[in-house]
PDB file of C-alpha atoms and ligand atoms in Angstrom:
ATOM      1  CA  MET A   1      34.612  -3.886  87.017  1.00 57.00           C
ATOM      2  CA  LYS A   2      31.132  -5.226  85.751  1.00 68.00           C
ATOM      3  CA  LYS A   3      31.018  -8.848  85.173  1.00 67.00           C
ATOM      4  CA  ASP A   4      29.868  -8.265  81.283  1.00 72.00           C
ATOM      5  CA  ASP A   5      33.405  -6.330  81.253  1.00 77.00           C
ATOM      6  CA  LYS A   6      35.682  -9.480  83.180  1.00 80.00           C
ATOM      7  CA  ILE A   7      33.930 -11.908  80.970  1.00 80.00           C
ATOM      8  CA  LEU A   8      34.827  -9.478  77.439  1.00 83.00           C
ATOM      9  CA  GLU A   9      38.029  -9.253  78.661  1.00 82.00           C
ATOM     10  CA  LYS A  10      38.522 -12.697  79.306  1.00 79.00           C
ATOM     11  CA  ILE A  11      37.344 -13.430  75.701  1.00 81.00           C
ATOM     12  CA  PHE A  12      39.173 -11.008  73.858  1.00 81.00           C
ATOM     13  CA  ASP A  13      42.616 -11.758  75.953  1.00 78.00           C
ATOM     14  CA  LYS A  14      41.974 -15.273  74.193  1.00 72.00           C
ATOM     15  CA  VAL A  15      41.083 -13.982  71.120  1.00 73.00           C
ATOM     16  CA  ASP A  16      43.877 -12.080  69.610  1.00 70.00           C
ATOM     17  CA  THR A  17      43.274 -13.493  66.028  1.00 75.00           C
ATOM     18  CA  ILE A  18      41.141 -11.227  64.378  1.00 84.00           C
ATOM     19  CA  PRO A  19      42.272  -8.860  62.153  1.00 87.00           C
ATOM     20  CA  THR A  20      41.549  -5.191  63.206  1.00 89.00           C
ATOM     21  CA  PHE A  21      39.104  -3.412  60.464  1.00 93.00           C
ATOM     22  CA  PRO A  22      41.224  -2.183  57.861  1.00 95.00           C
ATOM     23  CA  LYS A  23      42.813   1.225  57.607  1.00 95.00           C
ATOM     24  CA  VAL A  24      41.807   1.187  53.941  1.00 96.00           C
ATOM     25  CA  ALA A  25      38.301   1.109  54.435  1.00 96.00           C
ATOM     26  CA  TYR A  26      38.123   3.803  57.320  1.00 96.00           C
ATOM     27  CA  GLN A  27      40.107   6.518  54.363  1.00 97.00           C
ATOM     28  CA  ALA A  28      37.719   5.199  51.583  1.00 97.00           C
ATOM     29  CA  LEU A  29      34.699   5.852  53.493  1.00 97.00           C
ATOM     30  CA  TYR A  30      36.131   9.118  54.707  1.00 96.00           C
ATOM     31  CA  LEU A  31      36.437  10.013  51.165  1.00 97.00           C
ATOM     32  CA  LEU A  32      33.841   9.485  50.038  1.00 97.00           C
ATOM     33  CA  ARG A  33      31.868  11.978  52.651  1.00 95.00           C
ATOM     34  CA  GLU A  34      33.437  14.781  50.965  1.00 95.00           C
ATOM     35  CA  GLU A  35      31.672  16.528  48.792  1.00 92.00           C
ATOM     36  CA  ASP A  36      33.918  16.600  45.667  1.00 94.00           C
ATOM     37  CA  ILE A  37      35.291  13.294  45.278  1.00 96.00           C
ATOM     38  CA  ASP A  38      38.316  12.594  43.957  1.00 97.00           C
ATOM     39  CA  PHE A  39      37.598   9.051  42.885  1.00 97.00           C
ATOM     40  CA  LYS A  40      41.235   8.239  40.925  1.00 97.00           C
ATOM     41  CA  LYS A  41      42.238   8.711  45.162  1.00 98.00           C
ATOM     42  CA  LEU A  42      39.458   6.521  46.005  1.00 98.00           C
ATOM     43  CA  GLU A  43      40.960   4.020  43.627  1.00 98.00           C
ATOM     44  CA  LYS A  44      44.406   4.356  44.944  1.00 98.00           C
ATOM     45  CA  ILE A  45      43.187   3.866  48.156  1.00 98.00           C
ATOM     46  CA  ILE A  46      41.427   0.517  47.431  1.00 98.00           C
ATOM     47  CA  LYS A  47      43.870  -0.721  45.390  1.00 97.00           C
ATOM     48  CA  SER A  48      46.538  -0.318  48.609  1.00 97.00           C
ATOM     49  CA  ASP A  49      44.540  -3.584  49.447  1.00 96.00           C
ATOM     50  CA  PRO A  50      44.374  -6.163  47.285  1.00 96.00           C
ATOM     51  CA  GLY A  51      42.077  -8.283  49.167  1.00 94.00           C
ATOM     52  CA  ILE A  52      39.764  -5.913  49.334  1.00 96.00           C
ATOM     53  CA  THR A  53      40.225  -5.120  45.651  1.00 97.00           C
ATOM     54  CA  ALA A  54      39.358  -8.713  44.580  1.00 95.00           C
ATOM     55  CA  ASN A  55      36.396  -8.817  46.422  1.00 95.00           C
ATOM     56  CA  PHE A  56      35.002  -5.773  45.480  1.00 96.00           C
ATOM     57  CA  LEU A  57      35.187  -6.417  41.687  1.00 96.00           C
ATOM     58  CA  LYS A  58      33.424  -9.462  42.168  1.00 93.00           C
ATOM     59  CA  MET A  59      31.079  -8.059  44.195  1.00 93.00           C
ATOM     60  CA  VAL A  60      30.218  -5.224  41.323  1.00 94.00           C
ATOM     61  CA  ASN A  61      29.934  -7.603  38.735  1.00 93.00           C
ATOM     62  CA  SER A  62      26.899  -9.329  40.509  1.00 90.00           C
ATOM     63  CA  PRO A  63      23.928  -8.844  38.676  1.00 89.00           C
ATOM     64  CA  ALA A  64      22.598  -7.635  42.128  1.00 89.00           C
ATOM     65  CA  PHE A  65      24.286  -4.166  41.418  1.00 89.00           C
ATOM     66  CA  GLY A  66      22.799  -4.292  37.430  1.00 86.00           C
ATOM     67  CA  LEU A  67      25.881  -2.620  35.679  1.00 89.00           C
ATOM     68  CA  PRO A  68      25.579  -2.676  31.868  1.00 86.00           C
ATOM     69  CA  GLN A  69      28.860  -4.456  31.376  1.00 88.00           C
ATOM     70  CA  LYS A  70      31.569  -6.681  32.790  1.00 92.00           C
ATOM     71  CA  ILE A  71      33.816  -4.060  35.130  1.00 93.00           C
ATOM     72  CA  ASP A  72      37.410  -4.899  35.558  1.00 93.00           C
ATOM     73  CA  SER A  73      38.743  -1.851  37.445  1.00 96.00           C
ATOM     74  CA  LEU A  74      37.534   0.186  40.219  1.00 97.00           C
ATOM     75  CA  PHE A  75      37.793   3.557  39.040  1.00 97.00           C
ATOM     76  CA  LYS A  76      35.020   1.873  35.639  1.00 96.00           C
ATOM     77  CA  ALA A  77      32.689   0.520  38.782  1.00 96.00           C
ATOM     78  CA  PHE A  78      32.876   4.281  40.453  1.00 96.00           C
ATOM     79  CA  MET A  79      31.932   5.660  37.478  1.00 95.00           C
ATOM     80  CA  PHE A  80      28.510   3.309  37.296  1.00 94.00           C
ATOM     81  CA  LEU A  81      27.708   3.447  40.912  1.00 95.00           C
ATOM     82  CA  GLY A  82      26.124   5.442  43.081  1.00 94.00           C
ATOM     83  CA  ILE A  83      28.270   7.110  46.511  1.00 96.00           C
ATOM     84  CA  ASN A  84      25.741   4.912  48.748  1.00 96.00           C
ATOM     85  CA  GLN A  85      26.324   1.999  46.404  1.00 95.00           C
ATOM     86  CA  ILE A  86      30.080   2.367  46.444  1.00 97.00           C
ATOM     87  CA  LYS A  87      29.900   2.496  50.272  1.00 97.00           C
ATOM     88  CA  PHE A  88      27.962  -0.816  50.569  1.00 97.00           C
ATOM     89  CA  ILE A  89      30.008  -2.469  48.099  1.00 96.00           C
ATOM     90  CA  ILE A  90      33.185  -1.568  50.351  1.00 97.00           C
ATOM     91  CA  ILE A  91      31.978  -2.421  53.842  1.00 97.00           C
ATOM     92  CA  ALA A  92      30.600  -5.665  52.117  1.00 96.00           C
ATOM     93  CA  SER A  93      34.304  -6.075  50.687  1.00 96.00           C
ATOM     94  CA  VAL A  94      35.901  -6.034  53.812  1.00 96.00           C
ATOM     95  CA  ALA A  95      33.117  -8.036  56.206  1.00 95.00           C
ATOM     96  CA  LYS A  96      33.806 -10.775  53.555  1.00 94.00           C
ATOM     97  CA  ASN A  97      37.104 -11.485  54.818  1.00 93.00           C
ATOM     98  CA  TYR A  98      36.001 -11.691  58.316  1.00 94.00           C
ATOM     99  CA  PHE A  99      33.055 -14.294  56.982  1.00 93.00           C
ATOM    100  CA  GLU A 100      35.244 -16.856  55.698  1.00 92.00           C
ATOM    101  CA  LYS A 101      35.005 -19.641  57.706  1.00 90.00           C
ATOM    102  CA  ASP A 102      32.266 -21.927  59.119  1.00 90.00           C
ATOM    103  CA  LEU A 103      31.105 -21.497  62.582  1.00 87.00           C
ATOM    104  CA  ILE A 104      31.535 -24.760  63.737  1.00 82.00           C
ATOM    105  CA  GLY A 105      29.905 -23.775  67.150  1.00 78.00           C
ATOM    106  CA  TYR A 106      26.678 -22.128  65.815  1.00 79.00           C
ATOM    107  CA  GLY A 107      26.520 -24.965  62.871  1.00 78.00           C
ATOM    108  CA  MET A 108      26.721 -22.485  60.271  1.00 85.00           C
ATOM    109  CA  LYS A 109      28.151 -22.475  57.201  1.00 90.00           C
ATOM    110  CA  ALA A 110      30.562 -19.625  56.138  1.00 93.00           C
ATOM    111  CA  GLU A 111      28.461 -18.707  52.641  1.00 92.00           C
ATOM    112  CA  GLU A 112      25.161 -18.881  55.580  1.00 92.00           C
ATOM    113  CA  ILE A 113      26.378 -15.813  57.776  1.00 92.00           C
ATOM    114  CA  TRP A 114      28.043 -14.120  54.787  1.00 93.00           C
ATOM    115  CA  LEU A 115      24.629 -14.008  52.912  1.00 94.00           C
ATOM    116  CA  HIS A 116      22.750 -13.104  56.044  1.00 95.00           C
ATOM    117  CA  SER A 117      24.798 -10.461  57.043  1.00 96.00           C
ATOM    118  CA  ILE A 118      24.273  -8.955  52.889  1.00 96.00           C
ATOM    119  CA  ALA A 119      20.799 -10.056  53.522  1.00 96.00           C
ATOM    120  CA  CYS A 120      20.472  -7.815  56.840  1.00 97.00           C
ATOM    121  CA  GLY A 121      22.356  -4.914  54.555  1.00 97.00           C
ATOM    122  CA  PHE A 122      19.925  -4.754  51.605  1.00 97.00           C
ATOM    123  CA  ILE A 123      16.654  -5.056  54.156  1.00 98.00           C
ATOM    124  CA  ALA A 124      18.211  -2.395  55.861  1.00 98.00           C
ATOM    125  CA  GLU A 125      18.936   0.202  53.117  1.00 97.00           C
ATOM    126  CA  GLU A 126      15.821  -0.341  51.856  1.00 97.00           C
ATOM    127  CA  ILE A 127      14.465   0.270  55.064  1.00 98.00           C
ATOM    128  CA  ALA A 128      16.977   3.814  55.890  1.00 98.00           C
ATOM    129  CA  PHE A 129      16.120   4.754  51.992  1.00 97.00           C
ATOM    130  CA  ASP A 130      12.200   4.701  52.802  1.00 97.00           C
ATOM    131  CA  LEU A 131      12.947   6.522  55.748  1.00 97.00           C
ATOM    132  CA  GLY A 132      14.814   9.748  54.171  1.00 97.00           C
ATOM    133  CA  LEU A 133      18.125   8.970  56.259  1.00 97.00           C
ATOM    134  CA  SER A 134      20.627  11.763  55.938  1.00 96.00           C
ATOM    135  CA  PRO A 135      24.002   9.628  53.759  1.00 95.00           C
ATOM    136  CA  LEU A 136      25.744   9.502  57.081  1.00 95.00           C
ATOM    137  CA  LYS A 137      23.211   7.949  58.931  1.00 97.00           C
ATOM    138  CA  ILE A 138      22.814   5.470  55.828  1.00 97.00           C
ATOM    139  CA  GLU A 139      26.487   4.736  56.025  1.00 96.00           C
ATOM    140  CA  ALA A 140      25.898   3.831  59.684  1.00 97.00           C
ATOM    141  CA  VAL A 141      23.346   1.145  58.836  1.00 98.00           C
ATOM    142  CA  TYR A 142      25.820  -0.260  56.068  1.00 97.00           C
ATOM    143  CA  VAL A 143      28.149  -1.178  58.629  1.00 97.00           C
ATOM    144  CA  ALA A 144      25.863  -1.714  61.707  1.00 98.00           C
ATOM    145  CA  SER A 145      23.788  -4.420  59.347  1.00 98.00           C
ATOM    146  CA  VAL A 146      26.328  -5.967  57.754  1.00 97.00           C
ATOM    147  CA  LEU A 147      28.570  -6.626  61.097  1.00 97.00           C
ATOM    148  CA  HIS A 148      25.893  -7.032  63.321  1.00 97.00           C
ATOM    149  CA  ASP A 149      26.919 -11.009  63.793  1.00 95.00           C
ATOM    150  CA  ILE A 150      30.699 -10.135  63.791  1.00 95.00           C
ATOM    151  CA  GLY A 151      30.600 -11.114  67.496  1.00 94.00           C
ATOM    152  CA  LYS A 152      29.689 -14.870  66.771  1.00 92.00           C
ATOM    153  CA  ILE A 153      33.033 -14.584  64.804  1.00 90.00           C
ATOM    154  CA  VAL A 154      34.700 -13.739  68.230  1.00 90.00           C
ATOM    155  CA  LEU A 155      32.786 -15.931  69.786  1.00 89.00           C
ATOM    156  CA  ASP A 156      33.301 -19.431  67.699  1.00 86.00           C
ATOM    157  CA  LEU A 157      37.203 -18.852  68.105  1.00 83.00           C
ATOM    158  CA  TYR A 158      36.541 -18.328  71.950  1.00 80.00           C
ATOM    159  CA  THR A 159      34.346 -21.472  72.583  1.00 73.00           C
ATOM    160  CA  LYS A 160      36.895 -23.686  70.977  1.00 66.00           C
ATOM    161  CA  LEU A 161      36.960 -25.419  73.817  1.00 55.00           C
ATOM    162  CA  GLU A 162      33.370 -25.450  74.838  1.00 63.00           C
ATOM    163  CA  ILE A 163      32.284 -26.165  71.175  1.00 66.00           C
ATOM    164  CA  GLU A 164      30.956 -29.572  71.575  1.00 71.00           C
ATOM    165  CA  ASP A 165      28.479 -28.433  74.528  1.00 73.00           C
ATOM    166  CA  PHE A 166      27.861 -25.403  72.616  1.00 74.00           C
ATOM    167  CA  ARG A 167      26.625 -26.906  69.756  1.00 75.00           C
ATOM    168  CA  LYS A 168      24.925 -29.829  71.789  1.00 79.00           C
ATOM    169  CA  ILE A 169      22.505 -27.429  73.670  1.00 80.00           C
ATOM    170  CA  ILE A 170      21.688 -25.920  70.061  1.00 76.00           C
ATOM    171  CA  MET A 171      20.753 -28.660  68.221  1.00 78.00           C
ATOM    172  CA  GLU A 172      18.885 -30.241  71.477  1.00 83.00           C
ATOM    173  CA  ASN A 173      16.681 -27.508  72.243  1.00 81.00           C
ATOM    174  CA  PRO A 174      15.537 -25.903  68.935  1.00 75.00           C
ATOM    175  CA  GLN A 175      13.157 -23.628  70.844  1.00 76.00           C
ATOM    176  CA  TRP A 176      15.738 -21.683  72.062  1.00 79.00           C
ATOM    177  CA  ASP A 177      17.428 -19.203  70.351  1.00 77.00           C
ATOM    178  CA  PHE A 178      21.183 -18.433  69.956  1.00 77.00           C
ATOM    179  CA  ILE A 179      21.118 -15.587  72.312  1.00 84.00           C
ATOM    180  CA  GLN A 180      19.564 -17.757  75.251  1.00 84.00           C
ATOM    181  CA  VAL A 181      22.424 -20.676  74.478  1.00 82.00           C
ATOM    182  CA  GLU A 182      25.270 -18.087  74.525  1.00 86.00           C
ATOM    183  CA  TRP A 183      24.265 -16.656  78.198  1.00 86.00           C
ATOM    184  CA  LEU A 184      23.941 -20.070  79.157  1.00 82.00           C
ATOM    185  CA  VAL A 185      27.184 -21.553  78.752  1.00 81.00           C
ATOM    186  CA  LEU A 186      29.712 -18.073  77.913  1.00 82.00           C
ATOM    187  CA  GLY A 187      27.583 -15.460  80.173  1.00 86.00           C
ATOM    188  CA  VAL A 188      27.914 -13.159  77.288  1.00 89.00           C
ATOM    189  CA  ASP A 189      25.793 -12.652  73.962  1.00 92.00           C
ATOM    190  CA  HIS A 190      27.160 -12.388  70.293  1.00 93.00           C
ATOM    191  CA  GLY A 191      25.698  -8.660  70.098  1.00 96.00           C
ATOM    192  CA  LEU A 192      27.522  -7.811  73.180  1.00 94.00           C
ATOM    193  CA  VAL A 193      30.803  -9.180  72.276  1.00 94.00           C
ATOM    194  CA  GLY A 194      30.534  -7.647  68.412  1.00 95.00           C
ATOM    195  CA  ALA A 195      29.908  -4.096  69.869  1.00 96.00           C
ATOM    196  CA  HIS A 196      32.652  -4.515  72.270  1.00 92.00           C
ATOM    197  CA  LEU A 197      34.731  -5.260  69.088  1.00 93.00           C
ATOM    198  CA  LEU A 198      34.217  -2.368  67.137  1.00 95.00           C
ATOM    199  CA  GLU A 199      34.433  -0.006  70.083  1.00 93.00           C
ATOM    200  CA  ARG A 200      38.129  -1.450  70.144  1.00 90.00           C
ATOM    201  CA  TRP A 201      38.091  -0.636  66.484  1.00 92.00           C
ATOM    202  CA  ARG A 202      36.977   2.827  67.350  1.00 92.00           C
ATOM    203  CA  PHE A 203      33.395   2.624  65.452  1.00 95.00           C
ATOM    204  CA  PRO A 204      31.199   5.325  66.436  1.00 96.00           C
ATOM    205  CA  LYS A 205      28.517   4.975  69.507  1.00 97.00           C
ATOM    206  CA  THR A 206      25.451   4.824  67.389  1.00 97.00           C
ATOM    207  CA  ILE A 207      27.076   1.979  65.736  1.00 98.00           C
ATOM    208  CA  CYS A 208      28.435  -0.301  68.477  1.00 98.00           C
ATOM    209  CA  PHE A 209      24.734   0.362  69.748  1.00 98.00           C
ATOM    210  CA  ALA A 210      22.881  -0.723  67.059  1.00 98.00           C
ATOM    211  CA  ILE A 211      25.303  -3.813  67.149  1.00 98.00           C
ATOM    212  CA  ARG A 212      24.533  -4.659  71.075  1.00 97.00           C
ATOM    213  CA  ALA A 213      20.973  -4.020  70.800  1.00 97.00           C
ATOM    214  CA  HIS A 214      20.434  -6.006  67.452  1.00 96.00           C
ATOM    215  CA  HIS A 215      18.531  -8.869  69.659  1.00 93.00           C
ATOM    216  CA  ASP A 216      16.905  -6.875  72.732  1.00 94.00           C
ATOM    217  CA  PRO A 217      13.840  -5.549  71.553  1.00 94.00           C
ATOM    218  CA  ASP A 218      14.071  -3.232  74.538  1.00 95.00           C
ATOM    219  CA  LEU A 219      17.242  -1.716  73.742  1.00 96.00           C
ATOM    220  CA  MET A 220      16.887  -1.665  69.921  1.00 97.00           C
ATOM    221  CA  ILE A 221      13.771   1.060  70.208  1.00 96.00           C
ATOM    222  CA  GLN A 222      15.990   3.715  71.870  1.00 97.00           C
ATOM    223  CA  ASP A 223      17.921   4.354  68.816  1.00 97.00           C
ATOM    224  CA  GLU A 224      16.633   4.669  65.029  1.00 98.00           C
ATOM    225  CA  ILE A 225      20.359   3.043  63.338  1.00 98.00           C
ATOM    226  CA  ALA A 226      19.240   0.110  65.894  1.00 98.00           C
ATOM    227  CA  SER A 227      15.757  -0.371  65.476  1.00 98.00           C
ATOM    228  CA  ILE A 228      16.526  -0.539  61.668  1.00 98.00           C
ATOM    229  CA  THR A 229      19.348  -3.055  62.158  1.00 98.00           C
ATOM    230  CA  GLY A 230      17.070  -4.915  64.657  1.00 97.00           C
ATOM    231  CA  LEU A 231      14.405  -5.145  62.418  1.00 97.00           C
ATOM    232  CA  ALA A 232      16.516  -5.624  59.328  1.00 97.00           C
ATOM    233  CA  ASN A 233      17.960  -9.177  61.180  1.00 95.00           C
ATOM    234  CA  ILE A 234      14.633 -10.232  62.132  1.00 94.00           C
ATOM    235  CA  LEU A 235      13.468  -9.790  58.637  1.00 95.00           C
ATOM    236  CA  ALA A 236      16.548 -11.391  56.983  1.00 95.00           C
ATOM    237  CA  ASN A 237      16.074 -14.546  59.743  1.00 91.00           C
ATOM    238  CA  MET A 238      12.117 -14.781  58.088  1.00 91.00           C
ATOM    239  CA  ILE A 239      13.325 -14.999  54.869  1.00 90.00           C
ATOM    240  CA  GLY A 240      15.251 -18.007  55.864  1.00 85.00           C
ATOM    241  CA  ILE A 241      18.779 -16.693  54.487  1.00 80.00           C
ATOM    242  CA  GLY A 242      21.806 -18.211  56.866  1.00 71.00           C
ATOM    243  CA  GLY A 243      19.609 -18.112  60.143  1.00 62.00           C
ATOM    244  CA  GLY A 244      20.816 -20.673  62.146  1.00 60.00           C
ATOM    245  CA  VAL A 245      18.788 -23.304  63.581  1.00 56.00           C
ATOM    246  CA  ASP A 246      16.579 -20.900  65.960  1.00 58.00           C
ATOM    247  CA  VAL A 247      15.271 -19.020  62.583  1.00 60.00           C
ATOM    248  CA  PHE A 248      12.213 -19.699  63.779  1.00 61.00           C
ATOM    249  CA  ASN A 249      12.085 -18.199  66.798  1.00 66.00           C
ATOM    250  CA  TYR A 250      12.548 -14.592  65.110  1.00 75.00           C
ATOM    251  CA  ARG A 251       8.883 -12.134  65.749  1.00 85.00           C
ATOM    252  CA  ILE A 252       8.915  -8.408  65.035  1.00 92.00           C
ATOM    253  CA  PRO A 253       8.494  -6.897  68.339  1.00 90.00           C
ATOM    254  CA  ASP A 254       5.129  -5.260  68.453  1.00 84.00           C
ATOM    255  CA  ASN A 255       6.458  -1.276  69.365  1.00 94.00           C
ATOM    256  CA  LEU A 256       9.233  -1.711  66.702  1.00 96.00           C
ATOM    257  CA  LEU A 257       7.351  -0.977  63.791  1.00 96.00           C
ATOM    258  CA  LYS A 258       5.432   2.047  65.896  1.00 95.00           C
ATOM    259  CA  GLU A 259       8.661   3.289  66.787  1.00 94.00           C
ATOM    260  CA  LEU A 260      10.018   3.507  63.350  1.00 96.00           C
ATOM    261  CA  ASN A 261       6.242   4.717  61.432  1.00 95.00           C
ATOM    262  CA  ILE A 262       6.849   1.532  59.587  1.00 96.00           C
ATOM    263  CA  ASP A 263       3.526   0.059  58.320  1.00 94.00           C
ATOM    264  CA  VAL A 264       2.962  -3.481  58.191  1.00 92.00           C
ATOM    265  CA  LYS A 265       2.424  -3.606  54.318  1.00 93.00           C
ATOM    266  CA  LYS A 266       5.981  -2.253  54.286  1.00 96.00           C
ATOM    267  CA  VAL A 267       7.220  -5.176  55.887  1.00 96.00           C
ATOM    268  CA  TYR A 268       5.980  -7.660  53.043  1.00 95.00           C
ATOM    269  CA  LYS A 269       7.660  -5.213  50.488  1.00 97.00           C
ATOM    270  CA  TYR A 270      10.876  -5.574  52.644  1.00 97.00           C
ATOM    271  CA  LEU A 271      10.736  -9.221  52.875  1.00 96.00           C
ATOM    272  CA  LYS A 272      10.225  -9.742  49.167  1.00 96.00           C
ATOM    273  CA  SER A 273      12.923  -7.516  48.211  1.00 95.00           C
ATOM    274  CA  GLY A 274      15.076  -8.751  50.532  1.00 96.00           C
ATOM    275  CA  LEU A 275      14.899 -12.455  49.256  1.00 94.00           C
ATOM    276  CA  TYR A 276      14.971 -11.393  45.952  1.00 94.00           C
ATOM    277  CA  LYS A 277      18.143  -9.105  45.965  1.00 94.00           C
ATOM    278  CA  THR A 278      20.165 -11.749  48.274  1.00 94.00           C
ATOM    279  CA  LEU A 279      19.216 -14.780  46.069  1.00 93.00           C
ATOM    280  CA  VAL A 280      20.301 -12.312  42.952  1.00 92.00           C
ATOM    281  CA  PHE A 281      22.866 -11.484  44.493  1.00 92.00           C
ATOM    282  CA  GLN A 282      24.253 -15.083  45.238  1.00 88.00           C
ATOM    283  CA  ARG A 283      23.733 -15.934  41.744  1.00 82.00           C
ATOM    284  CA  GLY A 284      26.620 -13.985  40.940  1.00 72.00           C
ATOM    285  CA  PHE A 285      28.876 -14.682  43.792  1.00 70.00           C
TER     286      PHE A 285
HETATM  287 FE1  FE2 B   1      22.431 -11.838  65.954  1.00 51.60          FE
HETATM  288 FE1  FE2 B   2      22.037 -11.914  62.622  1.00 51.60          FE
END
């Protein structure tokens, strides 16, 4: 057994309070991949989970989705939204339930990490559209980008005992990013932990890899979904949404834009619209 595996085993032995990814969301996403979608069936599936339904309806009424009227039923929402938007909102509705508590060890408020995840989702979506990705790949980009920091939740629960050490090192060393502190204190990082969690939830390998790689430039450039997720995370940090105290440590790795064939001018567009969409979203939420 590798050293990483041992540490992961220890962490997940202690942290069994993370609810599994809801079946309802898998079923809904699966249905949305069909050519002829039965929206009544989709409504029935989502409605069986009141928490996701409430989050969905709240989110859909955010000005970020630009709907012309107040929406009070899932079915009505489906009529106004595109398939990609429905997928995005389902994934975000699930993610919201995981980002409900402040991350004490990281010194982050629940709202910060939640908005950071949404910002990352908006930016990743725009990059994926520009690159002309297939619907299935766009769905993978949504999951990977919105859930990319989920490992922080696991580590925050795990670090309860060492929390003061963890917090102190982060606060006293603003030149370090969270990843460096995680390796120093815990011997693992939140990308690895998040990927492990999604593997347990049986997500496709490409999504797990994107989460694993989102702070590792050498890894992320090996895969398109991982590159998009990694870049979106850097840009979400650069616009100052939900980054922690390590926000100024983010730089775009030299070969990442080249690998994705993205012109640097596009980066400004992503920064601008990512910030705009997230602020509009925040206003409505
Ligand atoms: Fe991260
Ligand atoms: Fe992040």
